[in-house]
PDB file of C-alpha atoms in Angstrom:
ATOM      1  CA  MET A   1      42.822 -37.706  66.228  1.00 46.00           C
ATOM      2  CA  ARG A   2      45.305 -39.969  64.473  1.00 46.00           C
ATOM      3  CA  PHE A   3      42.716 -41.717  62.310  1.00 46.00           C
ATOM      4  CA  ALA A   4      41.256 -38.420  61.072  1.00 49.00           C
ATOM      5  CA  THR A   5      44.707 -37.139  60.103  1.00 48.00           C
ATOM      6  CA  ILE A   6      45.673 -40.300  58.201  1.00 42.00           C
ATOM      7  CA  ALA A   7      42.300 -40.656  56.493  1.00 51.00           C
ATOM      8  CA  ALA A   8      42.158 -36.980  55.565  1.00 52.00           C
ATOM      9  CA  THR A   9      45.599 -37.250  53.979  1.00 46.00           C
ATOM     10  CA  ALA A  10      44.526 -40.300  51.979  1.00 46.00           C
ATOM     11  CA  LEU A  11      41.364 -38.540  50.859  1.00 57.00           C
ATOM     12  CA  ALA A  12      43.269 -35.465  49.767  1.00 48.00           C
ATOM     13  CA  VAL A  13      45.937 -37.416  47.883  1.00 40.00           C
ATOM     14  CA  ALA A  14      43.411 -39.577  46.060  1.00 44.00           C
ATOM     15  CA  ALA A  15      41.072 -36.694  45.293  1.00 47.00           C
ATOM     16  CA  ALA A  16      44.005 -34.691  43.941  1.00 41.00           C
ATOM     17  CA  SER A  17      44.785 -37.234  41.228  1.00 40.00           C
ATOM     18  CA  PRO A  18      44.918 -35.798  37.679  1.00 36.00           C
ATOM     19  CA  GLN A  19      41.476 -37.180  36.892  1.00 36.00           C
ATOM     20  CA  ALA A  20      39.963 -35.653  40.054  1.00 40.00           C
ATOM     21  CA  ILE A  21      41.652 -32.308  39.451  1.00 34.00           C
ATOM     22  CA  ALA A  22      40.317 -32.198  35.910  1.00 38.00           C
ATOM     23  CA  GLN A  23      36.852 -32.878  37.219  1.00 43.00           C
ATOM     24  CA  ASP A  24      36.995 -30.531  40.177  1.00 45.00           C
ATOM     25  CA  ALA A  25      39.102 -27.644  38.890  1.00 46.00           C
ATOM     26  CA  PRO A  26      37.692 -24.358  40.281  1.00 43.00           C
ATOM     27  CA  GLN A  27      35.494 -22.537  37.803  1.00 57.00           C
ATOM     28  CA  SER A  28      36.878 -19.071  38.563  1.00 74.00           C
ATOM     29  CA  GLU A  29      39.463 -17.196  40.587  1.00 80.00           C
ATOM     30  CA  VAL A  30      36.774 -16.447  43.183  1.00 80.00           C
ATOM     31  CA  ILE A  31      36.088 -20.137  43.699  1.00 84.00           C
ATOM     32  CA  GLN A  32      39.816 -20.881  43.825  1.00 87.00           C
ATOM     33  CA  ALA A  33      40.351 -18.200  46.482  1.00 89.00           C
ATOM     34  CA  SER A  34      37.414 -19.498  48.546  1.00 91.00           C
ATOM     35  CA  PHE A  35      38.700 -23.064  48.369  1.00 92.00           C
ATOM     36  CA  GLU A  36      42.231 -22.075  49.412  1.00 93.00           C
ATOM     37  CA  ARG A  37      40.870 -20.048  52.313  1.00 94.00           C
ATOM     38  CA  ALA A  38      38.688 -22.982  53.413  1.00 94.00           C
ATOM     39  CA  MET A  39      41.719 -25.308  53.324  1.00 94.00           C
ATOM     40  CA  HIS A  40      43.671 -22.801  55.417  1.00 95.00           C
ATOM     41  CA  ASP A  41      40.841 -22.725  57.971  1.00 94.00           C
ATOM     42  CA  LEU A  42      40.758 -26.522  58.120  1.00 93.00           C
ATOM     43  CA  LEU A  43      44.515 -26.762  58.656  1.00 93.00           C
ATOM     44  CA  ALA A  44      44.261 -24.075  61.348  1.00 93.00           C
ATOM     45  CA  GLY A  45      41.627 -26.110  63.190  1.00 92.00           C
ATOM     46  CA  ASN A  46      38.706 -23.831  62.330  1.00 93.00           C
ATOM     47  CA  PRO A  47      36.217 -26.076  60.491  1.00 93.00           C
ATOM     48  CA  GLU A  48      33.315 -23.767  61.403  1.00 94.00           C
ATOM     49  CA  ASP A  49      34.882 -21.068  59.217  1.00 94.00           C
ATOM     50  CA  ALA A  50      35.587 -23.466  56.353  1.00 94.00           C
ATOM     51  CA  ILE A  51      32.051 -24.891  56.177  1.00 94.00           C
ATOM     52  CA  PRO A  52      30.247 -21.816  54.741  1.00 94.00           C
ATOM     53  CA  LEU A  53      33.033 -21.282  52.200  1.00 94.00           C
ATOM     54  CA  LEU A  54      32.826 -24.867  50.948  1.00 94.00           C
ATOM     55  CA  ARG A  55      29.026 -24.785  50.882  1.00 93.00           C
ATOM     56  CA  GLY A  56      29.188 -21.601  48.829  1.00 92.00           C
ATOM     57  CA  ILE A  57      31.433 -23.291  46.259  1.00 91.00           C
ATOM     58  CA  LEU A  58      29.093 -26.290  45.999  1.00 91.00           C
ATOM     59  CA  GLY A  59      26.194 -23.886  45.545  1.00 89.00           C
ATOM     60  CA  ARG A  60      27.894 -22.782  42.313  1.00 86.00           C
ATOM     61  CA  ASP A  61      28.866 -26.273  41.184  1.00 87.00           C
ATOM     62  CA  PRO A  62      27.469 -29.283  43.137  1.00 89.00           C
ATOM     63  CA  ALA A  63      29.534 -31.699  41.012  1.00 87.00           C
ATOM     64  CA  LEU A  64      32.877 -30.772  42.634  1.00 89.00           C
ATOM     65  CA  VAL A  65      33.682 -34.024  44.418  1.00 90.00           C
ATOM     66  CA  ARG A  66      36.912 -32.761  46.003  1.00 91.00           C
ATOM     67  CA  VAL A  67      35.071 -29.806  47.526  1.00 93.00           C
ATOM     68  CA  ARG A  68      32.319 -32.070  48.850  1.00 93.00           C
ATOM     69  CA  LEU A  69      34.927 -34.363  50.429  1.00 94.00           C
ATOM     70  CA  GLU A  70      36.468 -31.409  52.232  1.00 94.00           C
ATOM     71  CA  LEU A  71      33.025 -30.214  53.346  1.00 95.00           C
ATOM     72  CA  ALA A  72      32.279 -33.669  54.765  1.00 94.00           C
ATOM     73  CA  ARG A  73      35.631 -33.619  56.565  1.00 94.00           C
ATOM     74  CA  ALA A  74      34.966 -30.104  57.893  1.00 95.00           C
ATOM     75  CA  TYR A  75      31.622 -31.220  59.305  1.00 93.00           C
ATOM     76  CA  PHE A  76      33.376 -34.223  60.861  1.00 92.00           C
ATOM     77  CA  LYS A  77      35.990 -32.016  62.539  1.00 92.00           C
ATOM     78  CA  ALA A  78      33.200 -29.701  63.758  1.00 91.00           C
ATOM     79  CA  ARG A  79      31.467 -32.809  65.202  1.00 85.00           C
ATOM     80  CA  GLU A  80      28.379 -32.195  63.077  1.00 87.00           C
ATOM     81  CA  PHE A  81      28.192 -35.881  62.356  1.00 86.00           C
ATOM     82  CA  GLU A  82      24.814 -36.111  60.628  1.00 84.00           C
ATOM     83  CA  ALA A  83      25.770 -33.381  58.157  1.00 90.00           C
ATOM     84  CA  SER A  84      29.123 -35.093  57.603  1.00 92.00           C
ATOM     85  CA  ARG A  85      27.407 -38.421  56.960  1.00 88.00           C
ATOM     86  CA  ARG A  86      25.090 -36.863  54.352  1.00 90.00           C
ATOM     87  CA  GLN A  87      28.000 -35.351  52.421  1.00 93.00           C
ATOM     88  CA  PHE A  88      30.055 -38.558  52.514  1.00 93.00           C
ATOM     89  CA  GLN A  89      27.051 -40.546  51.275  1.00 89.00           C
ATOM     90  CA  ILE A  90      26.660 -38.160  48.330  1.00 92.00           C
ATOM     91  CA  VAL A  91      30.328 -38.758  47.494  1.00 91.00           C
ATOM     92  CA  LEU A  92      29.783 -42.532  47.628  1.00 89.00           C
ATOM     93  CA  SER A  93      26.978 -42.187  45.080  1.00 87.00           C
ATOM     94  CA  SER A  94      29.498 -40.998  42.484  1.00 83.00           C
ATOM     95  CA  PRO A  95      30.671 -43.862  40.233  1.00 81.00           C
ATOM     96  CA  ASP A  96      33.993 -42.165  39.414  1.00 81.00           C
ATOM     97  CA  ILE A  97      35.671 -41.824  42.807  1.00 85.00           C
ATOM     98  CA  PRO A  98      38.953 -43.789  43.186  1.00 88.00           C
ATOM     99  CA  PRO A  99      38.864 -46.977  45.298  1.00 87.00           C
ATOM    100  CA  ILE A 100      41.153 -45.493  47.970  1.00 89.00           C
ATOM    101  CA  VAL A 101      38.745 -42.562  48.421  1.00 88.00           C
ATOM    102  CA  ARG A 102      35.761 -44.912  48.671  1.00 88.00           C
ATOM    103  CA  GLU A 103      37.561 -47.009  51.290  1.00 87.00           C
ATOM    104  CA  ASN A 104      38.446 -44.002  53.425  1.00 88.00           C
ATOM    105  CA  VAL A 105      34.949 -42.552  53.135  1.00 90.00           C
ATOM    106  CA  LEU A 106      33.632 -45.852  54.521  1.00 86.00           C
ATOM    107  CA  ARG A 107      36.105 -45.550  57.402  1.00 85.00           C
ATOM    108  CA  PHE A 108      34.877 -42.029  58.130  1.00 88.00           C
ATOM    109  CA  LEU A 109      31.284 -43.291  58.160  1.00 85.00           C
ATOM    110  CA  ARG A 110      32.255 -45.982  60.649  1.00 79.00           C
ATOM    111  CA  ARG A 111      33.889 -43.388  62.909  1.00 82.00           C
ATOM    112  CA  ILE A 112      30.786 -41.221  62.676  1.00 82.00           C
ATOM    113  CA  ASP A 113      28.704 -44.154  63.890  1.00 73.00           C
ATOM    114  CA  GLU A 114      31.109 -44.639  66.801  1.00 69.00           C
ATOM    115  CA  GLU A 115      31.531 -41.003  67.845  1.00 74.00           C
ATOM    116  CA  ARG A 116      28.148 -39.390  67.480  1.00 69.00           C
ATOM    117  CA  GLY A 117      27.825 -39.130  71.264  1.00 72.00           C
ATOM    118  CA  LEU A 118      24.891 -36.840  72.086  1.00 73.00           C
ATOM    119  CA  GLN A 119      22.665 -35.700  69.232  1.00 71.00           C
ATOM    120  CA  THR A 120      19.572 -33.534  69.374  1.00 76.00           C
ATOM    121  CA  ASN A 121      17.226 -32.319  66.675  1.00 78.00           C
ATOM    122  CA  LEU A 122      14.171 -30.051  66.693  1.00 84.00           C
ATOM    123  CA  SER A 123      12.142 -29.093  63.626  1.00 88.00           C
ATOM    124  CA  PHE A 124       8.984 -27.143  62.849  1.00 88.00           C
ATOM    125  CA  ALA A 125       6.913 -27.550  59.677  1.00 88.00           C
ATOM    126  CA  LEU A 126       3.510 -26.825  58.183  1.00 88.00           C
ATOM    127  CA  VAL A 127       1.962 -30.055  56.863  1.00 84.00           C
ATOM    128  CA  ALA A 128      -1.338 -31.378  55.580  1.00 78.00           C
ATOM    129  CA  PRO A 129      -2.862 -33.522  58.368  1.00 77.00           C
ATOM    130  CA  THR A 130      -4.010 -37.051  57.628  1.00 67.00           C
ATOM    131  CA  GLY A 131      -7.339 -36.679  55.864  1.00 58.00           C
ATOM    132  CA  GLY A 132      -6.780 -32.972  55.397  1.00 54.00           C
ATOM    133  CA  GLY A 133      -8.202 -31.470  52.241  1.00 48.00           C
ATOM    134  CA  ILE A 134     -10.377 -34.515  51.443  1.00 52.00           C
ATOM    135  CA  ARG A 135     -13.739 -33.672  49.894  1.00 53.00           C
ATOM    136  CA  TYR A 136     -16.610 -36.133  49.507  1.00 53.00           C
ATOM    137  CA  ASP A 137     -19.422 -36.121  46.960  1.00 54.00           C
ATOM    138  CA  SER A 138     -21.969 -36.643  49.706  1.00 57.00           C
ATOM    139  CA  ASP A 139     -22.182 -37.256  53.446  1.00 63.00           C
ATOM    140  CA  THR A 140     -25.347 -39.264  52.986  1.00 68.00           C
ATOM    141  CA  VAL A 141     -25.270 -43.056  52.598  1.00 69.00           C
ATOM    142  CA  MET A 142     -28.334 -45.054  51.509  1.00 73.00           C
ATOM    143  CA  LEU A 143     -28.827 -48.126  53.686  1.00 75.00           C
ATOM    144  CA  ASN A 144     -31.010 -51.030  52.582  1.00 76.00           C
ATOM    145  CA  LEU A 145     -33.179 -52.196  55.494  1.00 73.00           C
ATOM    146  CA  PHE A 146     -35.378 -55.168  54.527  1.00 76.00           C
ATOM    147  CA  GLY A 147     -35.631 -53.854  50.987  1.00 76.00           C
ATOM    148  CA  THR A 148     -36.415 -50.292  52.064  1.00 78.00           C
ATOM    149  CA  PRO A 149     -33.740 -47.643  51.303  1.00 79.00           C
ATOM    150  CA  LEU A 150     -33.070 -45.433  54.286  1.00 76.00           C
ATOM    151  CA  PRO A 151     -30.765 -42.386  54.150  1.00 76.00           C
ATOM    152  CA  PHE A 152     -28.026 -42.259  56.772  1.00 71.00           C
ATOM    153  CA  THR A 153     -26.090 -39.021  57.248  1.00 69.00           C
ATOM    154  CA  LEU A 154     -22.458 -39.238  58.367  1.00 65.00           C
ATOM    155  CA  ASN A 155     -21.348 -36.851  61.061  1.00 61.00           C
ATOM    156  CA  ARG A 156     -17.917 -36.064  59.644  1.00 59.00           C
ATOM    157  CA  PRO A 157     -15.742 -33.142  60.823  1.00 59.00           C
ATOM    158  CA  ASN A 158     -14.459 -30.685  58.258  1.00 64.00           C
ATOM    159  CA  ALA A 159     -10.864 -31.619  57.484  1.00 68.00           C
ATOM    160  CA  PRO A 160      -8.386 -28.748  57.960  1.00 75.00           C
ATOM    161  CA  GLN A 161      -6.013 -27.860  55.152  1.00 78.00           C
ATOM    162  CA  ILE A 162      -2.895 -27.351  57.270  1.00 84.00           C
ATOM    163  CA  ALA A 163      -1.373 -28.258  60.630  1.00 86.00           C
ATOM    164  CA  LEU A 164       1.706 -27.266  62.616  1.00 90.00           C
ATOM    165  CA  GLN A 165       4.059 -30.182  63.161  1.00 90.00           C
ATOM    166  CA  ILE A 166       6.820 -30.141  65.779  1.00 93.00           C
ATOM    167  CA  GLU A 167       9.290 -33.013  65.796  1.00 93.00           C
ATOM    168  CA  GLY A 168      12.243 -33.585  68.083  1.00 92.00           C
ATOM    169  CA  SER A 169      14.739 -36.319  68.850  1.00 89.00           C
ATOM    170  CA  VAL A 170      17.657 -37.015  71.155  1.00 87.00           C
ATOM    171  CA  ARG A 171      20.257 -39.781  70.956  1.00 85.00           C
ATOM    172  CA  LYS A 172      23.085 -40.537  73.362  1.00 86.00           C
ATOM    173  CA  GLN A 173      25.664 -43.278  72.959  1.00 83.00           C
ATOM    174  CA  TRP A 174      28.658 -44.532  74.896  1.00 84.00           C
ATOM    175  CA  SER A 175      31.567 -46.597  73.568  1.00 81.00           C
ATOM    176  CA  LEU A 176      32.237 -49.839  75.443  1.00 84.00           C
ATOM    177  CA  GLU A 177      35.913 -49.766  74.348  1.00 77.00           C
ATOM    178  CA  SER A 178      35.672 -53.453  73.460  1.00 80.00           C
ATOM    179  CA  GLU A 179      34.949 -55.672  70.463  1.00 82.00           C
ATOM    180  CA  VAL A 180      31.846 -57.820  70.028  1.00 81.00           C
ATOM    181  CA  LEU A 181      31.757 -60.256  67.092  1.00 82.00           C
ATOM    182  CA  GLY A 182      34.796 -58.483  65.695  1.00 83.00           C
ATOM    183  CA  GLY A 183      33.151 -55.049  65.678  1.00 82.00           C
ATOM    184  CA  ASN A 184      33.488 -51.998  67.905  1.00 83.00           C
ATOM    185  CA  SER A 185      30.619 -51.891  70.408  1.00 87.00           C
ATOM    186  CA  THR A 186      28.523 -48.949  71.578  1.00 86.00           C
ATOM    187  CA  VAL A 187      25.395 -48.745  73.724  1.00 87.00           C
ATOM    188  CA  TYR A 188      22.825 -46.067  73.018  1.00 88.00           C
ATOM    189  CA  LEU A 189      19.569 -44.490  74.167  1.00 88.00           C
ATOM    190  CA  ARG A 190      17.235 -42.755  71.749  1.00 88.00           C
ATOM    191  CA  GLY A 191      13.963 -40.876  72.075  1.00 90.00           C
ATOM    192  CA  ARG A 192      11.691 -39.200  69.525  1.00 90.00           C
ATOM    193  CA  ALA A 193       8.525 -37.149  69.816  1.00 91.00           C
ATOM    194  CA  LEU A 194       6.087 -35.691  67.300  1.00 91.00           C
ATOM    195  CA  LEU A 195       3.242 -33.233  67.901  1.00 90.00           C
ATOM    196  CA  GLN A 196       0.791 -32.161  65.200  1.00 88.00           C
ATOM    197  CA  GLU A 197      -1.636 -29.357  65.975  1.00 88.00           C
ATOM    198  CA  ALA A 198      -4.535 -28.628  63.590  1.00 84.00           C
ATOM    199  CA  GLU A 199      -7.762 -26.654  63.789  1.00 80.00           C
ATOM    200  CA  GLY A 200      -9.979 -28.345  66.373  1.00 74.00           C
ATOM    201  CA  ARG A 201      -8.774 -31.553  67.964  1.00 74.00           C
ATOM    202  CA  ALA A 202      -9.987 -34.314  65.646  1.00 71.00           C
ATOM    203  CA  PHE A 203      -6.831 -34.114  63.527  1.00 75.00           C
ATOM    204  CA  ASP A 204      -4.300 -33.472  66.290  1.00 83.00           C
ATOM    205  CA  GLN A 205      -1.670 -36.180  66.622  1.00 83.00           C
ATOM    206  CA  GLN A 206       1.033 -37.126  69.095  1.00 86.00           C
ATOM    207  CA  LYS A 207       3.735 -39.749  68.949  1.00 87.00           C
ATOM    208  CA  VAL A 208       6.443 -40.663  71.433  1.00 87.00           C
ATOM    209  CA  ASP A 209       8.850 -43.579  71.207  1.00 87.00           C
ATOM    210  CA  ALA A 210      12.097 -44.575  72.852  1.00 88.00           C
ATOM    211  CA  ALA A 211      14.737 -47.224  72.268  1.00 87.00           C
ATOM    212  CA  ALA A 212      17.848 -48.601  73.913  1.00 90.00           C
ATOM    213  CA  GLY A 213      20.267 -51.018  72.359  1.00 88.00           C
ATOM    214  CA  LEU A 214      23.692 -52.115  71.234  1.00 87.00           C
ATOM    215  CA  GLN A 215      25.431 -50.801  68.118  1.00 85.00           C
ATOM    216  CA  LEU A 216      28.233 -52.732  66.406  1.00 85.00           C
ATOM    217  CA  THR A 217      30.424 -51.177  63.718  1.00 82.00           C
ATOM    218  CA  TRP A 218      32.764 -52.876  61.249  1.00 80.00           C
ATOM    219  CA  PRO A 219      34.824 -51.290  58.452  1.00 71.00           C
ATOM    220  CA  ARG A 220      31.956 -51.561  55.966  1.00 69.00           C
ATOM    221  CA  GLN A 221      28.756 -51.857  57.962  1.00 75.00           C
ATOM    222  CA  THR A 222      26.872 -50.989  61.131  1.00 78.00           C
ATOM    223  CA  ALA A 223      24.398 -53.211  62.987  1.00 83.00           C
ATOM    224  CA  LEU A 224      21.834 -52.167  65.610  1.00 81.00           C
ATOM    225  CA  MET A 225      20.223 -54.438  68.189  1.00 83.00           C
ATOM    226  CA  SER A 226      17.418 -52.478  69.818  1.00 80.00           C
ATOM    227  CA  PHE A 227      14.875 -52.927  72.576  1.00 75.00           C
ATOM    228  CA  PHE A 228      11.902 -50.643  72.024  1.00 68.00           C
ATOM    229  CA  LYS A 229       9.398 -49.001  74.290  1.00 65.00           C
ATOM    230  CA  HIS A 230       6.828 -47.477  71.970  1.00 62.00           C
ATOM    231  CA  PHE A 231       3.841 -45.205  72.539  1.00 61.00           C
ATOM    232  CA  PRO A 232       1.855 -45.164  69.272  1.00 55.00           C
ATOM    233  CA  MET A 233       0.415 -42.129  67.558  1.00 53.00           C
ATOM    234  CA  ARG A 234      -3.114 -41.309  68.586  1.00 53.00           C
ATOM    235  CA  ASN A 235      -5.819 -38.830  67.617  1.00 52.00           C
ATOM    236  CA  CYS A 236      -7.378 -36.514  70.189  1.00 48.00           C
ATOM    237  CA  PRO A 237     -11.215 -36.548  70.285  1.00 44.00           C
ATOM    238  CA  ASP A 238     -13.236 -33.470  69.437  1.00 43.00           C
ATOM    239  CA  ASP A 239     -14.097 -31.111  72.247  1.00 39.00           C
ATOM    240  CA  VAL A 240     -17.668 -31.699  73.340  1.00 30.00           C
TER     241      VAL A 240
END
């Protein structure tokens, strides 16, 4: 990919300026050896081998901007676009990166928006359900009926402390190979689903939504025009 080669060269040159080297100089010979091996893997077209090496270096020193740039580029070459986007955004949060690096990071982010293609995600987690863990002083409410207080007892289910939550998403996009309003155009389809399972059924939840739309990308921004079909979250009733 011609863009990736040019942009990667610009990133490397800018990040290798004296100021960047002083900031990102490896802390030990072990880190230096890991970084050189990761660069060799990237040049050899093996980003999957470079990624764990670069992550290991950042685990020792998260402030190494040059290493984080190369990790973002490795994720990009491995087509792990969401991970690449996260690393590039962390780099952008640094106030000290040179303007040429910032500009090329923005170009990478634009390419990520254009090339994500098919993305899937599935996650499992233990969460506190809505209302979970709430305790009340009393389930009895005093009602005033024509000046006479009458006790009314609420029939309230015991709130569970924990629930299993399963969340998944899929997104597919296609480039139109044409410009709209001066930006590159892409159409996309997206779907998301969430399932929360707690003790009983009163606190179970489900959510499904889908969207289709047009995505436009410019050098510094991305715009989405979506048409939604949405199925809202609902609670399941208690078993009778």
